[in-house]
CSV table of C-alpha atoms and ligand atoms in Angstrom, one decimal:
chain,number,residue,atom,x,y,z
A,1,UNK,CA,0.0,0.0,0.0
A,2,UNK,CA,1.1,3.6,-0.7
A,3,UNK,CA,2.7,5.1,2.4
A,4,UNK,CA,1.4,8.2,4.2
A,5,UNK,CA,4.6,10.0,3.2
A,6,UNK,CA,4.1,9.2,-0.5
A,7,UNK,CA,0.5,10.3,-0.3
A,8,UNK,CA,1.5,13.5,1.5
A,9,UNK,CA,3.9,14.2,-1.3
A,10,UNK,CA,1.2,13.6,-4.0
A,11,UNK,CA,-1.2,15.7,-2.0
A,12,UNK,CA,1.3,18.6,-2.1
A,13,UNK,CA,1.1,18.8,-5.8
A,14,UNK,CA,-2.6,18.0,-6.2
A,15,UNK,CA,-4.6,19.4,-3.3
A,16,UNK,CA,-4.9,23.1,-2.6
A,17,UNK,CA,-2.7,24.2,0.2
A,18,UNK,CA,-5.6,26.1,1.9
A,19,UNK,CA,-7.2,22.7,2.9
A,20,UNK,CA,-5.3,21.6,6.0
A,21,UNK,CA,-5.2,18.3,8.0
A,22,UNK,CA,-4.6,17.8,11.7
A,23,UNK,CA,-2.4,14.7,11.1
A,24,UNK,CA,-0.3,13.6,8.1
A,25,UNK,CA,-1.2,9.9,8.4
A,26,UNK,CA,-3.7,8.7,5.8
A,27,UNK,CA,-6.6,6.6,6.8
A,28,UNK,CA,-7.1,3.1,5.4
A,29,UNK,CA,-10.1,1.9,7.5
A,30,UNK,CA,-12.1,3.0,10.5
A,31,UNK,CA,-14.7,1.4,12.8
A,32,UNK,CA,-16.2,2.3,16.1
A,33,UNK,CA,-13.7,4.5,17.9
A,34,UNK,CA,-10.5,3.5,16.1
A,35,UNK,CA,-8.9,4.7,12.8
A,36,UNK,CA,-6.3,2.6,11.1
A,37,UNK,CA,-3.8,4.3,8.8
A,38,UNK,CA,-2.2,3.0,5.7
A,39,UNK,CA,0.8,1.8,7.7
A,40,UNK,CA,-1.5,-0.2,9.9
A,41,UNK,CA,-1.1,2.1,12.9
A,42,UNK,CA,-4.2,2.5,15.1
A,43,UNK,CA,-5.5,5.8,16.3
A,44,UNK,CA,-8.0,6.1,19.1
A,45,UNK,CA,-10.5,8.6,17.7
A,46,UNK,CA,-11.2,11.6,20.0
A,47,UNK,CA,-12.3,13.7,17.1
A,48,UNK,CA,-15.1,11.7,15.5
A,49,UNK,CA,-14.5,13.7,12.3
A,50,UNK,CA,-15.4,16.8,14.3
A,51,UNK,CA,-18.4,15.5,16.2
A,52,UNK,CA,-19.8,13.7,13.2
A,53,UNK,CA,-19.5,10.0,13.8
A,54,UNK,CA,-21.4,9.9,17.0
A,55,UNK,CA,-22.7,6.4,16.1
A,56,UNK,CA,-19.1,5.4,15.3
A,57,UNK,CA,-17.3,5.1,12.0
A,58,UNK,CA,-18.9,2.6,9.6
A,59,UNK,CA,-21.8,1.9,12.1
A,60,UNK,CA,-23.3,-1.4,11.0
A,61,UNK,CA,-26.9,-0.1,10.5
A,62,UNK,CA,-25.6,2.9,8.6
A,63,UNK,CA,-23.5,0.7,6.3
A,64,UNK,CA,-26.5,-1.6,5.6
A,65,UNK,CA,-28.9,1.3,5.0
A,66,UNK,CA,-26.5,3.0,2.6
A,67,UNK,CA,-25.8,-0.1,0.7
A,68,UNK,CA,-29.5,-0.9,0.3
A,69,UNK,CA,-30.2,2.7,-0.8
A,70,UNK,CA,-27.4,3.0,-3.3
A,71,UNK,CA,-28.7,-0.1,-5.1
A,72,UNK,CA,-32.3,1.3,-5.3
A,73,UNK,CA,-31.4,4.8,-6.5
A,74,UNK,CA,-28.7,7.4,-5.8
A,75,UNK,CA,-30.3,10.7,-6.7
A,76,UNK,CA,-33.4,12.1,-8.3
A,77,UNK,CA,-33.3,15.6,-6.6
A,78,UNK,CA,-36.2,16.0,-4.1
A,79,UNK,CA,-37.2,19.2,-5.9
A,80,UNK,CA,-37.7,17.2,-9.1
A,81,UNK,CA,-39.0,13.7,-8.1
A,82,UNK,CA,-39.5,13.3,-4.3
A,83,UNK,CA,-39.0,10.1,-2.2
A,84,UNK,CA,-40.1,8.9,1.2
A,85,UNK,CA,-36.8,9.0,3.2
A,86,UNK,CA,-36.6,12.8,2.9
A,87,UNK,CA,-40.1,13.0,4.5
A,88,UNK,CA,-39.2,10.4,7.1
A,89,UNK,CA,-36.0,12.4,8.2
A,90,UNK,CA,-38.1,15.5,8.5
A,91,UNK,CA,-40.7,13.7,10.6
A,92,UNK,CA,-38.0,12.4,12.9
A,93,UNK,CA,-36.4,15.8,13.3
A,94,UNK,CA,-39.7,17.5,14.0
A,95,UNK,CA,-40.3,14.8,16.7
A,96,UNK,CA,-36.8,14.8,18.3
A,97,UNK,CA,-36.0,18.5,18.5
A,98,UNK,CA,-37.1,20.5,21.6
A,99,UNK,CA,-40.5,22.3,21.4
A,100,UNK,CA,-43.9,20.8,21.6
A,101,UNK,CA,-45.3,23.1,18.8
A,102,UNK,CA,-46.0,22.2,15.1
A,103,UNK,CA,-42.7,22.0,13.1
A,104,UNK,CA,-41.4,21.7,9.6
A,105,UNK,CA,-37.9,20.8,8.4
A,106,UNK,CA,-35.9,21.3,5.2
A,107,UNK,CA,-32.7,19.4,4.3
A,108,UNK,CA,-29.4,20.6,3.0
A,109,UNK,CA,-25.8,19.4,2.5
A,110,UNK,CA,-23.6,21.1,5.0
A,111,UNK,CA,-23.8,23.0,8.3
A,112,UNK,CA,-23.0,26.3,6.7
A,113,UNK,CA,-25.8,25.8,4.2
A,114,UNK,CA,-28.3,25.1,7.0
A,115,UNK,CA,-27.2,28.3,8.8
A,116,UNK,CA,-27.6,30.3,5.6
A,117,UNK,CA,-31.1,28.9,5.2
A,118,UNK,CA,-32.1,29.5,8.8
A,119,UNK,CA,-31.1,33.2,8.3
A,120,UNK,CA,-33.0,33.3,5.0
A,121,UNK,CA,-36.1,31.9,6.7
A,122,UNK,CA,-35.9,34.3,9.6
A,123,UNK,CA,-35.5,37.4,7.5
A,124,UNK,CA,-38.2,36.4,5.1
A,125,UNK,CA,-40.7,35.5,7.9
A,126,UNK,CA,-40.0,38.7,9.9
A,127,UNK,CA,-39.3,41.2,7.1
A,128,UNK,CA,-36.3,42.4,9.3
A,129,UNK,CA,-32.6,42.5,8.2
A,130,UNK,CA,-30.4,42.3,11.3
A,131,UNK,CA,-28.8,39.1,12.7
A,132,UNK,CA,-27.3,39.1,16.2
A,133,UNK,CA,-24.3,36.7,16.8
A,134,UNK,CA,-21.8,36.3,19.7
A,135,UNK,CA,-18.1,36.6,20.4
A,136,UNK,CA,-16.2,33.4,19.7
A,137,UNK,CA,-19.1,32.1,17.5
A,138,UNK,CA,-18.4,29.7,14.6
A,139,UNK,CA,-21.1,29.2,12.0
A,140,UNK,CA,-19.2,28.1,8.8
A,141,UNK,CA,-17.1,29.1,5.9
A,142,UNK,CA,-19.4,30.5,3.2
A,143,UNK,CA,-19.7,34.3,2.7
A,144,UNK,CA,-22.7,34.8,5.0
A,145,UNK,CA,-21.5,32.3,7.6
A,146,UNK,CA,-17.9,33.8,7.6
A,147,UNK,CA,-19.6,37.1,8.5
A,148,UNK,CA,-21.5,35.2,11.3
A,149,UNK,CA,-18.2,33.6,12.6
A,150,UNK,CA,-16.1,35.6,15.0
A,151,UNK,CA,-12.5,34.5,14.4
A,152,UNK,CA,-10.4,36.0,11.7
A,153,UNK,CA,-7.5,33.6,11.4
A,154,UNK,CA,-7.9,31.1,9.6
A,155,UNK,CA,-11.6,31.4,8.7
A,156,UNK,CA,-12.0,35.0,7.4
A,157,UNK,CA,-8.5,36.4,6.7
A,158,UNK,CA,-8.5,38.3,3.4
A,159,UNK,CA,-11.8,36.6,2.3
A,160,UNK,CA,-13.9,39.7,2.6
A,161,UNK,CA,-15.9,41.8,2.0
A,162,UNK,CA,-18.5,40.1,4.1
A,163,UNK,CA,-22.3,40.1,4.2
A,164,UNK,CA,-23.8,43.0,6.1
A,165,UNK,CA,-26.4,43.4,8.9
A,166,UNK,CA,-24.5,41.1,11.2
A,167,UNK,CA,-24.1,42.4,14.8
A,168,UNK,CA,-21.8,40.8,17.4
A,169,UNK,CA,-22.3,40.9,21.1
A,170,UNK,CA,-20.5,39.5,24.1
A,171,UNK,CA,-20.9,35.8,25.0
A,172,UNK,CA,-21.2,34.4,28.5
A,173,UNK,CA,-17.8,33.0,29.0
A,174,UNK,CA,-17.5,32.4,32.8
A,175,UNK,CA,-13.7,31.8,32.9
A,176,UNK,CA,-13.0,35.1,31.0
A,177,UNK,CA,-15.9,37.5,32.0
A,178,UNK,CA,-15.2,37.5,35.7
A,179,UNK,CA,-17.9,34.8,36.2
A,180,UNK,CA,-20.8,37.0,35.3
A,181,UNK,CA,-24.1,35.1,36.1
A,182,UNK,CA,-26.2,34.1,33.1
A,183,UNK,CA,-28.9,36.8,33.6
A,184,UNK,CA,-26.3,39.6,33.9
A,185,UNK,CA,-24.3,38.4,30.8
A,186,UNK,CA,-27.6,38.2,28.8
A,187,UNK,CA,-28.6,41.7,29.9
A,188,UNK,CA,-25.3,43.0,28.8
A,189,UNK,CA,-25.8,41.5,25.3
A,190,UNK,CA,-29.4,42.6,25.1
A,191,UNK,CA,-28.6,46.2,26.0
A,192,UNK,CA,-26.1,46.5,23.2
A,193,UNK,CA,-28.6,45.1,20.7
A,194,UNK,CA,-31.3,47.5,21.8
A,195,UNK,CA,-29.0,50.5,21.8
A,196,UNK,CA,-27.0,49.8,18.7
A,197,UNK,CA,-29.3,47.8,16.4
A,198,UNK,CA,-32.9,48.3,17.8
A,199,UNK,CA,-34.9,45.1,18.6
A,200,UNK,CA,-37.5,45.9,15.9
A,201,UNK,CA,-34.7,45.6,13.2
A,202,UNK,CA,-33.5,42.2,14.4
A,203,UNK,CA,-34.7,39.2,12.4
A,204,UNK,CA,-32.8,36.6,14.4
A,205,UNK,CA,-30.5,35.9,17.3
A,206,UNK,CA,-28.2,33.0,16.4
A,207,UNK,CA,-26.3,31.1,19.1
A,208,UNK,CA,-24.5,27.9,19.7
A,209,UNK,CA,-25.8,26.6,23.0
A,210,UNK,CA,-22.3,25.4,23.7
A,211,UNK,CA,-19.7,27.0,21.4
A,212,UNK,CA,-17.8,24.5,19.3
A,213,UNK,CA,-14.8,25.9,17.4
A,214,UNK,CA,-14.9,29.0,19.7
A,215,UNK,CA,-13.5,26.9,22.6
A,216,UNK,CA,-16.3,24.6,24.0
A,217,UNK,CA,-17.5,27.7,25.9
A,218,UNK,CA,-20.5,26.7,28.1
A,219,UNK,CA,-22.5,29.9,29.0
A,220,UNK,CA,-23.4,30.5,32.6
A,221,UNK,CA,-26.7,29.0,33.7
A,222,UNK,CA,-29.6,31.3,32.8
A,223,UNK,CA,-27.9,32.9,29.8
A,224,UNK,CA,-29.8,31.0,27.1
A,225,UNK,CA,-33.2,31.2,28.9
A,226,UNK,CA,-32.8,35.0,29.3
A,227,UNK,CA,-32.0,35.4,25.6
A,228,UNK,CA,-34.9,33.1,24.7
A,229,UNK,CA,-37.3,35.2,26.8
A,230,UNK,CA,-36.1,38.5,25.3
A,231,UNK,CA,-36.3,37.1,21.7
A,232,UNK,CA,-39.9,36.1,22.3
A,233,UNK,CA,-40.9,39.5,23.7
A,234,UNK,CA,-39.1,41.3,20.8
A,235,UNK,CA,-40.4,39.1,18.0
A,236,UNK,CA,-36.9,38.0,17.2
A,237,UNK,CA,-36.4,34.5,15.8
A,238,UNK,CA,-34.2,32.5,18.2
A,239,UNK,CA,-32.0,30.2,16.2
A,240,UNK,CA,-29.9,27.5,18.0
A,241,UNK,CA,-27.0,26.3,16.0
A,242,UNK,CA,-26.7,22.7,17.3
A,243,UNK,CA,-24.6,21.5,14.4
A,244,UNK,CA,-21.8,20.5,16.8
A,245,UNK,CA,-23.8,19.9,20.0
A,246,UNK,CA,-26.6,17.9,18.4
A,247,UNK,CA,-27.5,14.2,18.3
A,248,UNK,CA,-26.8,13.0,21.8
A,249,UNK,CA,-23.3,14.6,21.9
A,250,UNK,CA,-24.0,16.5,25.1
A,251,UNK,CA,-25.8,13.8,27.0
A,252,UNK,CA,-29.3,14.8,25.7
A,253,UNK,CA,-30.5,14.8,22.1
A,254,UNK,CA,-29.8,18.5,21.9
A,255,UNK,CA,-27.9,20.9,24.1
A,256,UNK,CA,-30.8,23.4,24.5
A,257,UNK,CA,-32.6,20.7,26.4
A,258,UNK,CA,-30.3,21.0,29.4
A,259,UNK,CA,-31.8,24.4,30.2
A,260,UNK,CA,-35.3,23.7,28.8
A,261,UNK,CA,-34.8,26.2,26.0
A,262,UNK,CA,-37.1,25.8,22.9
A,263,UNK,CA,-35.5,27.5,19.9
A,264,UNK,CA,-37.8,28.8,17.1
A,265,UNK,CA,-35.3,27.3,14.5
A,266,UNK,CA,-32.5,24.8,15.0
A,267,UNK,CA,-29.7,24.1,12.6
A,268,UNK,CA,-28.4,20.5,12.4
A,269,UNK,CA,-25.6,18.7,10.6
A,270,UNK,CA,-22.5,16.9,11.7
A,271,UNK,CA,-23.8,14.0,13.9
A,272,UNK,CA,-27.0,13.6,11.9
A,273,UNK,CA,-26.1,10.9,9.4
A,274,UNK,CA,-23.1,8.8,10.6
A,275,UNK,CA,-20.7,10.6,8.4
A,276,UNK,CA,-22.7,11.2,5.2
A,277,UNK,CA,-23.2,14.8,4.3
A,278,UNK,CA,-26.6,16.0,5.4
A,279,UNK,CA,-27.9,19.1,7.2
A,280,UNK,CA,-31.2,20.5,8.2
A,281,UNK,CA,-33.2,23.4,9.5
A,282,UNK,CA,-36.1,22.4,11.8
A,283,UNK,CA,-38.5,24.8,13.4
A,284,UNK,CA,-41.8,26.5,14.0
A,285,UNK,CA,-44.2,25.6,11.1
A,286,UNK,CA,-45.4,29.2,10.7
A,287,UNK,CA,-41.8,30.4,10.2
A,288,UNK,CA,-40.7,27.6,8.0
A,289,UNK,CA,-43.9,27.7,5.9
A,290,UNK,CA,-43.7,31.5,5.5
A,291,UNK,CA,-41.3,31.0,2.5
A,292,UNK,CA,-42.9,30.8,-1.0
A,293,UNK,CA,-42.8,27.5,-2.8
A,294,UNK,CA,-39.4,27.2,-4.5
A,295,UNK,CA,-37.7,29.6,-2.2
A,296,UNK,CA,-35.7,26.8,-0.4
A,297,UNK,CA,-33.8,23.8,-1.8
A,298,UNK,CA,-30.7,22.8,-3.6
A,299,UNK,CA,-29.7,20.0,-6.0
A,300,UNK,CA,-28.4,17.6,-3.5
A,301,UNK,CA,-30.1,18.7,-0.3
A,302,UNK,CA,-31.6,15.6,1.4
A,303,UNK,CA,-29.8,13.2,-0.9
A,304,UNK,CA,-31.5,9.7,-0.6
A,305,UNK,CA,-28.3,8.0,0.5
A,306,UNK,CA,-27.7,10.6,3.2
A,307,UNK,CA,-31.3,10.3,4.3
A,308,UNK,CA,-31.0,6.5,4.6
A,309,UNK,CA,-27.9,7.0,6.7
A,310,UNK,CA,-29.7,9.6,8.9
A,311,UNK,CA,-32.6,7.3,9.6
A,312,UNK,CA,-30.2,4.4,10.5
A,313,UNK,CA,-28.1,6.7,12.7
A,314,UNK,CA,-31.1,8.0,14.6
A,315,UNK,CA,-32.3,4.4,15.0
A,316,UNK,CA,-28.8,3.5,16.4
A,317,UNK,CA,-28.9,6.5,18.8
A,318,UNK,CA,-32.2,5.2,20.2
A,319,UNK,CA,-31.3,1.6,20.3
A,320,UNK,CA,-27.9,2.1,22.0
A,321,UNK,CA,-29.1,5.0,24.2
A,322,UNK,CA,-26.2,7.2,23.0
A,323,UNK,CA,-27.4,10.1,25.1
A,324,UNK,CA,-26.8,7.9,28.1
A,325,UNK,CA,-23.5,6.8,26.6
A,326,UNK,CA,-22.4,10.5,26.4
A,327,UNK,CA,-23.3,11.0,30.1
A,328,UNK,CA,-21.2,7.9,31.0
A,329,UNK,CA,-18.3,9.3,29.0
A,330,UNK,CA,-18.7,12.6,30.8
A,331,UNK,CA,-18.5,10.9,34.2
A,332,UNK,CA,-15.4,8.9,33.4
A,333,UNK,CA,-13.4,11.3,31.2
A,334,UNK,CA,-14.5,14.4,33.2
A,335,UNK,CA,-13.2,12.9,36.4
A,336,UNK,CA,-9.9,12.0,34.8
A,337,UNK,CA,-9.5,15.5,33.4
A,338,UNK,CA,-10.3,17.1,36.7
A,339,UNK,CA,-7.6,14.8,38.3
A,340,UNK,CA,-5.1,16.0,35.7
A,341,UNK,CA,-6.1,19.7,36.3
A,342,UNK,CA,-5.5,19.2,40.1
A,343,UNK,CA,-1.9,18.6,39.5
A,344,UNK,CA,-1.3,20.8,36.4
A,345,UNK,CA,-1.6,24.5,37.0
A,346,UNK,CA,-1.6,25.2,33.3
A,347,UNK,CA,-5.2,23.9,33.1
A,348,UNK,CA,-7.4,26.9,33.9
A,349,UNK,CA,-10.7,25.0,33.5
A,350,UNK,CA,-12.2,21.7,32.6
A,351,UNK,CA,-15.6,22.2,30.9
A,352,UNK,CA,-18.2,20.9,28.5
A,353,UNK,CA,-21.1,18.5,28.7
A,354,UNK,CA,-21.5,14.9,27.9
A,355,UNK,CA,-19.0,13.7,25.3
A,356,UNK,CA,-18.1,17.3,24.4
A,357,UNK,CA,-15.4,18.1,26.9
A,358,UNK,CA,-12.3,20.3,26.9
A,359,UNK,CA,-9.5,21.9,28.9
A,360,UNK,CA,-8.4,25.5,28.6
A,361,UNK,CA,-4.6,25.9,28.8
A,362,UNK,CA,-3.0,29.0,30.2
A,363,UNK,CA,0.3,30.2,31.6
A,364,UNK,CA,0.1,29.0,35.2
A,365,UNK,CA,-1.2,31.5,37.7
A,366,UNK,CA,-2.6,33.8,34.9
A,367,UNK,CA,-5.4,33.7,32.4
A,368,UNK,CA,-2.9,34.3,29.5
A,369,UNK,CA,-3.7,31.7,26.8
A,370,UNK,CA,-0.9,29.3,26.0
A,371,UNK,CA,-1.5,28.0,22.5
A,372,UNK,CA,2.1,26.6,22.2
A,373,UNK,CA,1.6,24.4,25.3
A,374,UNK,CA,-1.8,23.3,23.9
A,375,UNK,CA,-0.3,22.3,20.6
A,376,UNK,CA,2.5,20.4,22.4
A,377,UNK,CA,0.0,18.3,24.5
A,378,UNK,CA,-2.0,17.6,21.4
A,379,UNK,CA,1.1,16.6,19.5
A,380,UNK,CA,2.1,14.3,22.3
A,381,UNK,CA,-1.3,12.6,22.1
A,382,UNK,CA,-0.9,12.2,18.4
A,383,UNK,CA,2.6,10.6,18.8
A,384,UNK,CA,1.0,8.1,21.2
A,385,UNK,CA,-1.9,7.3,18.9
A,386,UNK,CA,-4.7,9.4,20.3
A,387,UNK,CA,-6.3,11.8,17.8
A,388,UNK,CA,-7.2,15.0,19.6
A,389,UNK,CA,-8.2,18.5,18.3
A,390,UNK,CA,-7.6,22.0,19.5
A,391,UNK,CA,-10.0,24.9,19.3
A,392,UNK,CA,-10.7,28.3,20.8
A,393,UNK,CA,-10.3,32.0,19.8
A,394,UNK,CA,-6.9,31.8,21.4
A,395,UNK,CA,-6.0,28.3,20.1
A,396,UNK,CA,-5.5,27.2,23.7
A,397,UNK,CA,-8.4,24.7,24.2
A,398,UNK,CA,-7.8,21.0,23.8
A,399,UNK,CA,-11.2,19.3,23.0
A,400,UNK,CA,-12.3,15.8,23.2
A,401,UNK,CA,-15.1,14.4,20.9
A,402,UNK,CA,-15.0,10.6,21.1
A,403,UNK,CA,-17.6,8.7,19.1
A,404,UNK,CA,-20.4,7.9,21.6
A,405,UNK,CA,-20.0,4.2,20.9
A,406,UNK,CA,-16.3,4.2,22.0
A,407,UNK,CA,-15.5,1.0,23.9
A,408,UNK,CA,-14.4,1.0,27.5
A,409,UNK,CA,-10.9,-0.2,26.7
A,410,UNK,CA,-10.5,2.4,24.0
A,411,UNK,CA,-11.6,5.1,26.5
A,412,UNK,CA,-9.2,3.8,29.2
A,413,UNK,CA,-6.3,3.7,26.8
A,414,UNK,CA,-7.1,7.2,25.6
A,415,UNK,CA,-7.1,8.5,29.1
A,416,UNK,CA,-3.7,6.9,29.9
A,417,UNK,CA,-2.3,8.6,26.8
A,418,UNK,CA,-3.8,12.0,27.8
A,419,UNK,CA,-2.5,11.6,31.4
A,420,UNK,CA,1.0,10.9,30.1
A,421,UNK,CA,0.8,13.8,27.5
A,422,UNK,CA,0.3,16.3,30.3
A,423,UNK,CA,3.4,14.9,32.1
B,501,LIG,C1,-19.1,22.8,11.8
B,501,LIG,C2,-20.1,23.8,12.2
B,501,LIG,C3,-20.8,24.6,11.3
B,501,LIG,C4,-20.5,24.4,9.8
B,501,LIG,O1,-20.8,23.1,9.3
B,501,LIG,P1,-20.2,22.7,7.9
B,501,LIG,O2,-20.9,21.3,7.7
B,501,LIG,O3,-18.7,22.5,8.1
B,501,LIG,O4,-20.5,23.7,6.9
B,501,LIG,C5,-21.7,25.5,11.7
B,501,LIG,N1,-21.9,25.7,13.0
B,501,LIG,C6,-21.3,25.0,14.0
B,501,LIG,C7,-21.6,25.2,15.4
B,501,LIG,C8,-20.4,24.0,13.6
B,501,LIG,O5,-19.7,23.3,14.6
């Protein structure tokens, strides 16, 4: 088999440099919580393809459903000749997402496309232009979603000009905002919106209930409910971007459920279909159905193979109780991370929910971010066969996103590697 080094060389002269990779080993096969590279080396997967393979890689039911669908038909375009699985996925999403009200869904290809469409729907339904987003937010790499995303490097640098009518306000970030309580942090954000934008101009407030790329920032309790309450009173569409937090990742089907928040619209992707590209907007029927026929869609959105994979993934999440699995991962991995933090003063905080956990790394005794130390720990994990990712505005957050089906022995081995990597 071609070696990783050879593949890397070919890549250099074939693949655009702007597309990076965390590791330079090339994958041969993957299953459950382990990736095997072309040299036969095994990696414990603490990335899950960025919170995508929640049901594991090559999950048996997903493989079977995809195989069966690919033999029946691969594509007709739902906008041309519709099929049942698209409808069935929408029914499932309407049922699973928080909110007891009447809902509708529409399917797309990527998370960014779902966010774009949620903004389209909110603007169309309200007739208002402005969209409120938060510091540290990440919503994608298309023009509108770059504008919605906070961090310049690497996502936005020299890619402007960006879409207008986007307004950014402070997030609740307890470690870095002096521990403001949720209600106070929400009042601070709302006051800025009211003074600088005017509530009556705001179509939507868009927020990740736990920030992903921005650093696994968990807002203080009460922050999301206070924003939800304000949005209702102001006639603003509350959009929860659950693209990274969704599908059992945080120990419940969706992260909003931990605080009883019911979004008007919710954007979904990543964990939805066991690795096949699929995304969705799900929300209040009166908002979703406000758009004229033909106003939403796309050639591939809700592709039948991706829909088959989504139905099989959702089935697997129910059958294996993967929300429960995420809570068990939290108990075991969270305890281990707190034990490491006890002895290592570089860890300012252990945070997250379920199987979406992270440590924020600083210069000991300060809050000064230490991205170099973070990269060094991550590299030590890679050298020992544990695939970890970093994130955060300051690049100083080491995050852990194991597949929810990770085996106990894989998890134990991963924690030993982590423990050693911190020294
Ligand atoms: C990954 C992500 C997106 C973008 O999804 P893509 O499928 O990469 O376009 C949007 N929002 C959040 C919260 C994400 O984590």
